[in-house]
Short mmCIF file of C-alpha atoms and ligand atoms in Angstrom, two decimals:
data_model
loop_
_atom_site.label_atom_id
_atom_site.label_comp_id
_atom_site.label_asym_id
_atom_site.label_seq_id
_atom_site.Cartn_x
_atom_site.Cartn_y
_atom_site.Cartn_z
CA MET A 565 -37.52 -92.97 19.16
CA SER A 566 -35.04 -91.71 21.67
CA ALA A 567 -36.23 -92.05 25.26
CA LYS A 568 -34.02 -89.14 26.32
CA ARG A 569 -36.03 -86.72 24.17
CA LYS A 570 -39.30 -87.74 25.77
CA ALA A 571 -39.84 -85.94 29.04
CA ALA A 572 -41.10 -88.23 31.79
CA THR A 573 -43.96 -86.45 33.51
CA GLN A 574 -46.33 -87.68 36.20
CA LYS A 575 -49.34 -86.53 34.20
CA GLN A 576 -49.91 -84.75 30.92
CA ALA A 577 -52.37 -81.89 30.54
CA ALA A 578 -54.01 -82.07 27.11
CA MET A 579 -56.90 -80.64 25.12
CA VAL A 580 -59.16 -81.74 22.30
CA PHE A 581 -60.79 -79.38 19.78
CA ASP A 582 -63.80 -80.61 17.81
CA LEU A 583 -63.41 -79.07 14.36
CA ASN A 584 -67.06 -79.91 13.67
CA LYS A 585 -68.11 -77.53 16.42
CA CYS A 586 -65.52 -74.74 16.10
CA MET A 587 -67.25 -71.80 14.37
CA GLY A 588 -64.19 -69.58 14.07
CA CYS A 589 -65.55 -66.92 16.42
CA GLN A 590 -62.03 -66.25 17.82
CA THR A 591 -63.34 -66.01 21.40
CA CYS A 592 -60.46 -68.28 22.48
CA SER A 593 -57.97 -66.03 20.64
CA VAL A 594 -59.31 -62.89 22.29
CA ALA A 595 -59.58 -64.51 25.74
CA CYS A 596 -55.87 -65.37 25.51
CA LYS A 597 -54.86 -62.03 23.98
CA THR A 598 -56.56 -59.97 26.66
CA LEU A 599 -55.09 -62.09 29.44
CA TRP A 600 -51.50 -62.58 28.31
CA THR A 601 -50.29 -60.49 25.37
CA ARG A 602 -51.28 -56.89 25.82
CA ALA A 603 -47.86 -55.51 26.76
CA GLU A 604 -45.44 -53.60 24.56
CA GLY A 605 -43.58 -55.92 22.20
CA GLN A 606 -46.48 -58.37 22.14
CA GLU A 607 -48.68 -56.54 19.62
CA TYR A 608 -48.29 -59.23 16.95
CA GLN A 609 -48.47 -62.15 19.38
CA TRP A 610 -51.47 -64.48 19.29
CA TRP A 611 -50.55 -67.44 21.49
CA CYS A 612 -53.89 -68.95 20.55
CA THR A 613 -55.48 -68.13 17.22
CA VAL A 614 -57.95 -69.80 14.88
CA ASN A 615 -56.85 -70.25 11.27
CA THR A 616 -59.15 -70.97 8.35
CA LEU A 617 -58.16 -74.12 6.46
CA PRO A 618 -57.17 -74.66 3.75
CA GLY A 619 -55.03 -71.57 4.19
CA ARG A 620 -51.50 -70.34 4.71
CA GLY A 621 -51.90 -69.90 8.46
CA HIS A 622 -50.04 -67.79 10.94
CA PRO A 623 -47.17 -67.11 10.55
CA ARG A 624 -47.68 -67.27 6.79
CA ASP A 625 -46.75 -70.71 5.38
CA TRP A 626 -45.57 -71.95 8.77
CA GLU A 627 -45.85 -75.57 7.65
CA SER A 628 -42.88 -75.10 5.31
CA MET A 629 -40.52 -73.60 7.90
CA GLY A 630 -39.01 -76.83 9.26
CA GLY A 631 -38.11 -77.88 12.77
CA GLY A 632 -39.24 -80.93 14.74
CA TYR A 633 -37.70 -84.33 14.09
CA SER A 634 -37.40 -86.88 11.33
CA ASP A 635 -36.59 -90.43 12.46
CA ASP A 636 -35.70 -88.86 15.79
CA ILE A 637 -33.08 -86.57 14.22
CA PRO A 638 -33.67 -82.85 14.89
CA MET A 639 -34.58 -81.06 11.67
CA ALA A 640 -33.29 -77.62 10.75
CA GLY A 641 -35.92 -74.94 10.97
CA ARG A 642 -36.05 -71.25 10.30
CA ARG A 643 -37.49 -68.24 12.08
CA PRO A 644 -40.42 -66.49 10.47
CA ALA A 645 -39.60 -62.95 9.33
CA ARG A 646 -41.59 -60.06 10.82
CA ARG A 647 -43.63 -59.64 7.63
CA GLU A 648 -44.65 -63.33 7.79
CA TRP A 649 -46.22 -62.82 11.20
CA GLY A 650 -47.86 -59.60 10.17
CA GLY A 651 -48.04 -56.83 12.69
CA GLY A 652 -50.61 -55.39 15.01
CA TRP A 653 -52.48 -52.48 13.47
CA ASP A 654 -55.14 -50.00 14.40
CA TYR A 655 -58.06 -48.32 12.65
CA ASN A 656 -59.34 -44.72 12.62
CA TYR A 657 -62.14 -45.60 15.03
CA ASP A 658 -61.99 -42.21 16.72
CA GLU A 659 -62.43 -40.34 13.47
CA VAL A 660 -65.38 -42.49 12.37
CA LEU A 661 -67.13 -42.88 15.69
CA ASN A 662 -66.44 -39.67 17.60
CA SER A 663 -65.83 -36.86 15.09
CA GLY A 664 -69.45 -36.37 14.04
CA LYS A 665 -68.49 -37.09 10.41
CA ALA A 666 -69.55 -40.73 10.22
CA GLN A 667 -71.32 -40.12 6.86
CA ASP A 668 -68.07 -39.03 5.21
CA LYS A 669 -65.43 -41.05 7.00
CA HIS A 670 -64.82 -44.75 6.55
CA LEU A 671 -62.72 -47.17 8.50
CA HIS A 672 -59.16 -47.62 7.28
CA VAL A 673 -55.93 -48.90 8.74
CA LEU A 674 -53.75 -46.26 10.34
CA GLY A 675 -50.08 -46.10 9.35
CA GLU A 676 -48.29 -48.73 7.28
CA GLN A 677 -50.61 -51.06 5.37
CA PRO A 678 -50.37 -54.65 6.68
CA GLU A 679 -49.54 -57.47 4.26
CA TRP A 680 -50.31 -60.41 6.51
CA GLY A 681 -51.77 -61.18 9.90
CA PRO A 682 -53.55 -63.84 11.91
CA ASN A 683 -56.28 -65.44 9.79
CA TRP A 684 -55.56 -63.13 6.86
CA ASP A 685 -57.14 -65.62 4.45
CA GLU A 686 -60.26 -66.01 6.56
CA ASP A 687 -63.02 -68.15 5.05
CA GLN A 688 -61.48 -68.32 1.57
CA GLY A 689 -61.12 -72.10 1.75
CA ALA A 690 -60.82 -74.22 -1.39
CA GLY A 691 -62.85 -76.16 -3.93
CA GLU A 692 -65.41 -74.96 -6.45
CA TYR A 693 -68.90 -73.69 -5.71
CA PRO A 694 -71.24 -75.36 -4.77
CA ASN A 695 -68.72 -77.82 -3.38
CA SER A 696 -66.29 -75.34 -1.90
CA TYR A 697 -65.24 -75.94 1.69
CA PHE A 698 -63.39 -74.54 4.66
CA PHE A 699 -63.13 -75.23 8.36
CA TYR A 700 -61.44 -73.70 11.37
CA LEU A 701 -58.31 -74.85 13.18
CA PRO A 702 -57.52 -73.35 16.60
CA ARG A 703 -53.74 -73.39 17.15
CA LEU A 704 -51.61 -72.93 20.25
CA CYS A 705 -48.46 -74.44 21.73
CA ASN A 706 -48.93 -78.21 21.86
CA HIS A 707 -47.01 -78.71 25.11
CA CYS A 708 -45.36 -81.58 23.29
CA THR A 709 -44.21 -84.78 24.96
CA LYS A 710 -41.00 -84.49 22.90
CA PRO A 711 -40.65 -80.70 22.78
CA ALA A 712 -38.12 -79.63 20.15
CA CYS A 713 -38.00 -76.16 21.72
CA VAL A 714 -36.74 -77.56 25.03
CA GLU A 715 -33.98 -79.57 23.37
CA ALA A 716 -32.91 -76.61 21.22
CA CYS A 717 -32.34 -74.14 24.06
CA PRO A 718 -28.64 -74.11 25.01
CA ARG A 719 -29.40 -72.30 28.28
CA GLY A 720 -32.01 -74.71 29.61
CA ALA A 721 -34.52 -71.88 29.75
CA MET A 722 -37.31 -74.08 28.39
CA SER A 723 -38.49 -77.08 30.39
CA LYS A 724 -41.38 -79.46 30.80
CA ARG A 725 -43.05 -79.35 34.20
CA GLU A 726 -43.06 -82.75 35.82
CA GLU A 727 -46.44 -82.64 37.53
CA ASP A 728 -48.54 -81.77 34.47
CA GLY A 729 -46.31 -81.75 31.38
CA ILE A 730 -46.69 -78.02 30.65
CA VAL A 731 -43.79 -76.54 28.67
CA LEU A 732 -42.60 -73.49 30.57
CA ARG A 733 -39.79 -70.99 30.17
CA ASP A 734 -37.50 -69.33 32.68
CA GLU A 735 -37.28 -65.80 31.31
CA SER A 736 -34.32 -64.94 33.52
CA ASN A 737 -32.29 -67.55 31.60
CA CYS A 738 -33.43 -66.54 28.11
CA ARG A 739 -30.90 -64.58 26.04
CA GLY A 740 -33.13 -64.23 22.98
CA TYR A 741 -31.25 -66.65 20.71
CA GLN A 742 -34.58 -67.93 19.27
CA PHE A 743 -33.28 -71.45 18.71
CA CYS A 744 -36.56 -72.58 20.31
CA LEU A 745 -38.49 -70.82 17.55
CA GLU A 746 -36.35 -72.38 14.84
CA ALA A 747 -36.82 -75.85 16.37
CA CYS A 748 -40.59 -75.63 16.96
CA PRO A 749 -42.24 -77.01 13.81
CA TYR A 750 -45.55 -75.35 14.78
CA LYS A 751 -43.89 -71.89 15.08
CA LYS A 752 -45.57 -71.29 18.40
CA ILE A 753 -42.78 -69.29 20.03
CA TYR A 754 -42.96 -65.49 19.76
CA PHE A 755 -39.99 -63.19 20.10
CA ASN A 756 -40.72 -60.11 22.15
CA PHE A 757 -38.88 -57.37 20.27
CA THR A 758 -39.06 -55.03 23.23
CA ARG A 759 -37.93 -57.40 25.99
CA GLU A 760 -35.70 -59.36 23.56
CA ILE A 761 -36.75 -62.73 24.91
CA SER A 762 -38.91 -65.57 23.64
CA GLU A 763 -42.50 -65.93 24.85
CA HIS A 764 -45.16 -68.60 24.34
CA CYS A 765 -48.39 -70.11 25.68
CA ILE A 766 -47.96 -71.26 29.27
CA LEU A 767 -51.29 -73.09 29.27
CA CYS A 768 -52.56 -70.58 31.85
CA TYR A 769 -50.66 -72.45 34.58
CA PRO A 770 -51.67 -69.97 37.34
CA ARG A 771 -55.27 -70.91 36.54
CA LEU A 772 -54.53 -74.64 36.41
CA GLU A 773 -52.97 -74.42 39.87
CA GLN A 774 -56.39 -73.26 41.10
CA ASN A 775 -58.23 -75.98 39.11
CA VAL A 776 -59.46 -73.39 36.59
CA ALA A 777 -59.30 -74.38 32.91
CA PRO A 778 -57.18 -72.22 30.53
CA SER A 779 -58.86 -69.03 29.34
CA CYS A 780 -59.10 -70.21 25.70
CA VAL A 781 -60.85 -73.39 26.85
CA ARG A 782 -63.16 -71.71 29.35
CA GLY A 783 -64.11 -68.95 26.90
CA CYS A 784 -65.32 -71.21 24.06
CA PRO A 785 -69.05 -70.56 23.57
CA GLY A 786 -69.42 -73.57 21.26
CA ARG A 787 -68.41 -76.25 23.79
CA ALA A 788 -65.86 -77.22 21.17
CA VAL A 789 -62.90 -77.92 23.45
CA TRP A 790 -62.22 -80.42 26.24
CA PHE A 791 -59.39 -80.14 28.73
CA GLY A 792 -57.95 -82.53 31.30
CA PHE A 793 -55.24 -85.07 31.92
CA LEU A 794 -54.53 -87.43 29.05
CA ASP A 795 -53.80 -90.14 31.63
CA ASP A 796 -57.18 -89.86 33.39
CA GLU A 797 -59.05 -92.85 32.00
CA THR A 798 -62.38 -91.52 33.24
CA GLY A 799 -61.97 -88.13 31.54
CA PRO A 800 -63.24 -87.10 28.09
CA VAL A 801 -59.77 -86.21 26.77
CA HIS A 802 -58.51 -89.75 27.42
CA LYS A 803 -61.65 -91.25 25.94
CA LEU A 804 -61.52 -89.16 22.75
CA VAL A 805 -57.78 -89.64 22.20
CA LYS A 806 -56.99 -93.09 23.56
CA LYS A 807 -60.23 -95.06 23.77
CA TRP A 808 -62.15 -93.94 20.68
CA GLU A 809 -59.05 -92.70 18.80
CA VAL A 810 -61.03 -89.96 17.06
CA ALA A 811 -58.90 -87.05 18.33
CA LEU A 812 -55.59 -86.74 16.49
CA PRO A 813 -52.49 -84.54 16.72
CA LEU A 814 -51.75 -82.00 13.99
CA HIS A 815 -48.85 -83.08 11.76
CA PRO A 816 -47.75 -86.17 13.72
CA GLU A 817 -44.89 -86.51 11.21
CA TYR A 818 -43.12 -83.64 12.99
CA GLU A 819 -42.52 -86.20 15.77
CA THR A 820 -42.83 -83.83 18.73
CA GLU A 821 -45.87 -85.74 20.05
CA PRO A 822 -48.28 -82.84 20.53
CA ASN A 823 -50.81 -82.80 23.37
CA VAL A 824 -53.37 -80.69 21.54
CA PHE A 825 -55.68 -83.00 19.57
CA TYR A 826 -58.37 -82.46 16.94
CA ILE A 827 -61.59 -84.22 15.96
CA PRO A 828 -61.43 -84.05 12.13
CA PRO A 829 -64.24 -82.20 10.33
CA ILE A 830 -67.02 -83.96 8.44
CA LEU A 831 -68.74 -81.36 6.29
CA PRO A 832 -72.00 -81.96 4.38
CA ALA A 833 -71.52 -84.36 1.47
CA ARG A 834 -70.84 -82.99 -2.02
CA LEU A 835 -73.72 -81.86 -4.21
CA THR A 836 -74.26 -83.37 -7.64
CA GLU A 837 -75.25 -81.30 -10.68
CA ALA A 838 -78.86 -82.23 -9.85
CA ASN A 839 -78.32 -80.70 -6.40
CA ASP A 840 -78.47 -84.08 -4.67
CA PHE A 841 -76.10 -85.03 -1.91
CA GLU A 842 -73.56 -87.49 -3.21
CA ASP A 843 -72.94 -89.48 -0.06
CA SER A 844 -69.90 -91.35 -1.28
CA GLN A 845 -67.93 -88.17 -1.89
CA PRO A 846 -66.67 -86.24 1.15
CA ARG A 847 -66.65 -82.49 0.67
CA VAL A 848 -63.24 -82.11 2.33
CA PRO A 849 -60.87 -84.40 0.43
CA THR A 850 -59.70 -87.16 2.78
CA GLU A 851 -56.20 -86.81 1.31
CA TYR A 852 -56.13 -83.22 2.57
CA LEU A 853 -57.17 -84.27 6.08
CA GLU A 854 -54.55 -87.02 5.93
CA SER A 855 -51.91 -84.41 5.10
CA LEU A 856 -52.86 -82.62 8.34
CA PHE A 857 -53.60 -85.43 10.79
CA GLY A 858 -51.80 -88.45 9.33
CA PRO A 859 -53.16 -91.80 8.08
CA ARG A 860 -55.14 -92.52 11.26
CA VAL A 861 -57.64 -89.86 10.16
CA ARG A 862 -59.38 -92.40 7.91
CA THR A 863 -60.25 -94.69 10.82
CA ALA A 864 -61.25 -91.70 12.95
CA LEU A 865 -63.66 -90.49 10.24
CA GLU A 866 -65.11 -93.99 9.89
CA THR A 867 -65.67 -94.22 13.66
CA LEU A 868 -67.33 -90.80 13.78
CA SER A 869 -69.60 -91.63 10.82
CA ARG A 870 -70.54 -95.02 12.27
CA GLU A 871 -71.41 -93.62 15.70
CA MET A 872 -73.39 -90.75 14.17
CA ALA A 873 -75.39 -93.20 12.03
CA SER A 874 -76.02 -95.42 15.03
CA THR A 875 -77.30 -92.47 17.10
CA ARG A 876 -79.53 -91.28 14.25
CA SER A 877 -81.20 -94.67 14.17
CA GLY A 878 -81.95 -94.54 17.89
CA GLY A 879 -78.84 -96.22 19.31
CA LYS A 880 -76.80 -95.02 22.29
CA SER A 881 -73.23 -93.82 21.81
CA GLU A 882 -70.81 -92.83 24.55
CA LEU A 883 -68.73 -91.09 21.87
CA MET A 884 -71.62 -88.96 20.61
CA ASP A 885 -72.70 -88.13 24.18
CA THR A 886 -69.13 -87.00 24.93
CA LEU A 887 -68.96 -84.86 21.79
CA ILE A 888 -72.35 -83.25 22.41
CA ALA A 889 -71.11 -82.19 25.88
CA TYR A 890 -74.39 -81.90 27.72
CA TRP A 891 -72.83 -80.47 30.88
CA TRP A 892 -69.86 -78.12 30.59
CA LYS A 893 -68.33 -79.15 33.90
CA ASP A 894 -67.81 -82.66 32.50
CA MET A 895 -65.57 -81.16 29.80
CA PHE A 896 -62.82 -79.84 32.10
CA LYS A 897 -62.54 -82.07 35.16
CA PRO A 898 -60.64 -81.59 37.44
CA PHE A 899 -60.25 -78.01 36.12
CA ASP A 900 -63.90 -77.05 36.56
CA GLN A 901 -63.49 -74.40 39.26
CA ASP A 902 -65.34 -71.18 38.36
CA PRO A 903 -62.69 -68.43 37.90
CA GLY A 904 -65.27 -65.86 38.99
CA GLU A 905 -65.23 -67.35 42.49
CA ILE A 906 -61.50 -66.73 42.89
CA GLU A 907 -59.92 -63.40 43.80
CA TRP A 908 -56.71 -63.09 41.81
CA ALA A 909 -53.72 -60.97 42.69
CA ARG A 910 -52.23 -59.01 39.80
CA THR A 911 -48.57 -58.77 38.96
CA ALA A 912 -47.00 -55.49 37.93
CA GLY A 913 -47.64 -56.41 34.28
CA GLY A 914 -51.34 -56.74 34.98
CA GLN A 915 -51.37 -60.53 34.57
CA PRO A 916 -52.93 -62.97 37.00
CA GLY A 917 -50.66 -64.20 39.71
CA GLU A 918 -51.40 -65.98 42.95
CA ARG A 919 -54.84 -66.63 44.30
CA VAL A 920 -55.31 -64.38 47.32
CA LYS A 921 -58.16 -66.23 48.98
FE1 SF4 B 465 -42.26 -76.48 22.01
FE2 SF4 B 465 -43.46 -75.88 19.70
FE3 SF4 B 465 -44.07 -78.18 20.94
FE4 SF4 B 465 -44.85 -75.82 22.01
S1 SF4 B 465 -45.52 -76.68 20.02
S2 SF4 B 465 -43.87 -77.56 23.12
S3 SF4 B 465 -43.15 -74.46 21.45
S4 SF4 B 465 -42.08 -77.66 20.08
#
């Protein structure tokens, strides 16, 4: 692996999602949407969104669009077409709710009928009843250690911030070439068709600078996401990723070294024809999880199962205590400042800027 492609940062901000706790409520998606992507040209942008798996994701079939590296060689990638993102659309709420004709009118999409959108295949999943299955996968920019988007930009508009490893963009340098989007194997760059520049998740850096966790993290009602520095050996992110090795990157074979990690899902065991649980058969095929999280998922699942069994029989487990997350402040240190206690200035675009006191 080429050292020159790996950005040397003092620390690396990282997050862990527990796919056993994520309930697909999309609170993280909406928290991000309302904070960052409400302007013209951003209608279709969901910097953070939760996909149902198995599914085709967002943009549609993004896993087949290329990018990233193979044996440290940059791989060709393609841009998703507009129809593969799906657009933003609106409903006839006014007609149904305010016209006094609610008995006759029903909700429908206004204008052109959409063909795809974020989480279009929600909860369809796979498998056959009663052993069908699905789970949720929150997705955002991975703020990769080896960010293909940064290397692909000929203008140096994308960079990795030294103090915390966030991948940022200098919009004044962007000319809208979209090479970053082609190179990103996760397709987590969005072209703003109005401003004609690329945009992406900035990990809520104005919040981080005030020790406030990102809005997607802070908004999660399921305590399903941890945030902190990967290098902080006392923090839960380090423990889940490095110590217990139960939190894994999505598609490690893309070789960008993501800093968003996932605890793989363990669903209830399969049912036999006699409606008994068949303990030896996982409901989600391990091969499928391996296709997402790589071969280390088998050991991670074994560790999770072992620690769960130990706790059920009365034992103590640091791993289980961490995953239960008894106290929310322990999940985000040192980013546990309450955003409600900070008065934020607003930029002209209505987005949070500097803290004013
Ligand atoms: Fe760049 Fe994509 Fe990695 Fe984000 S996920 S840092 S956009 S390569």
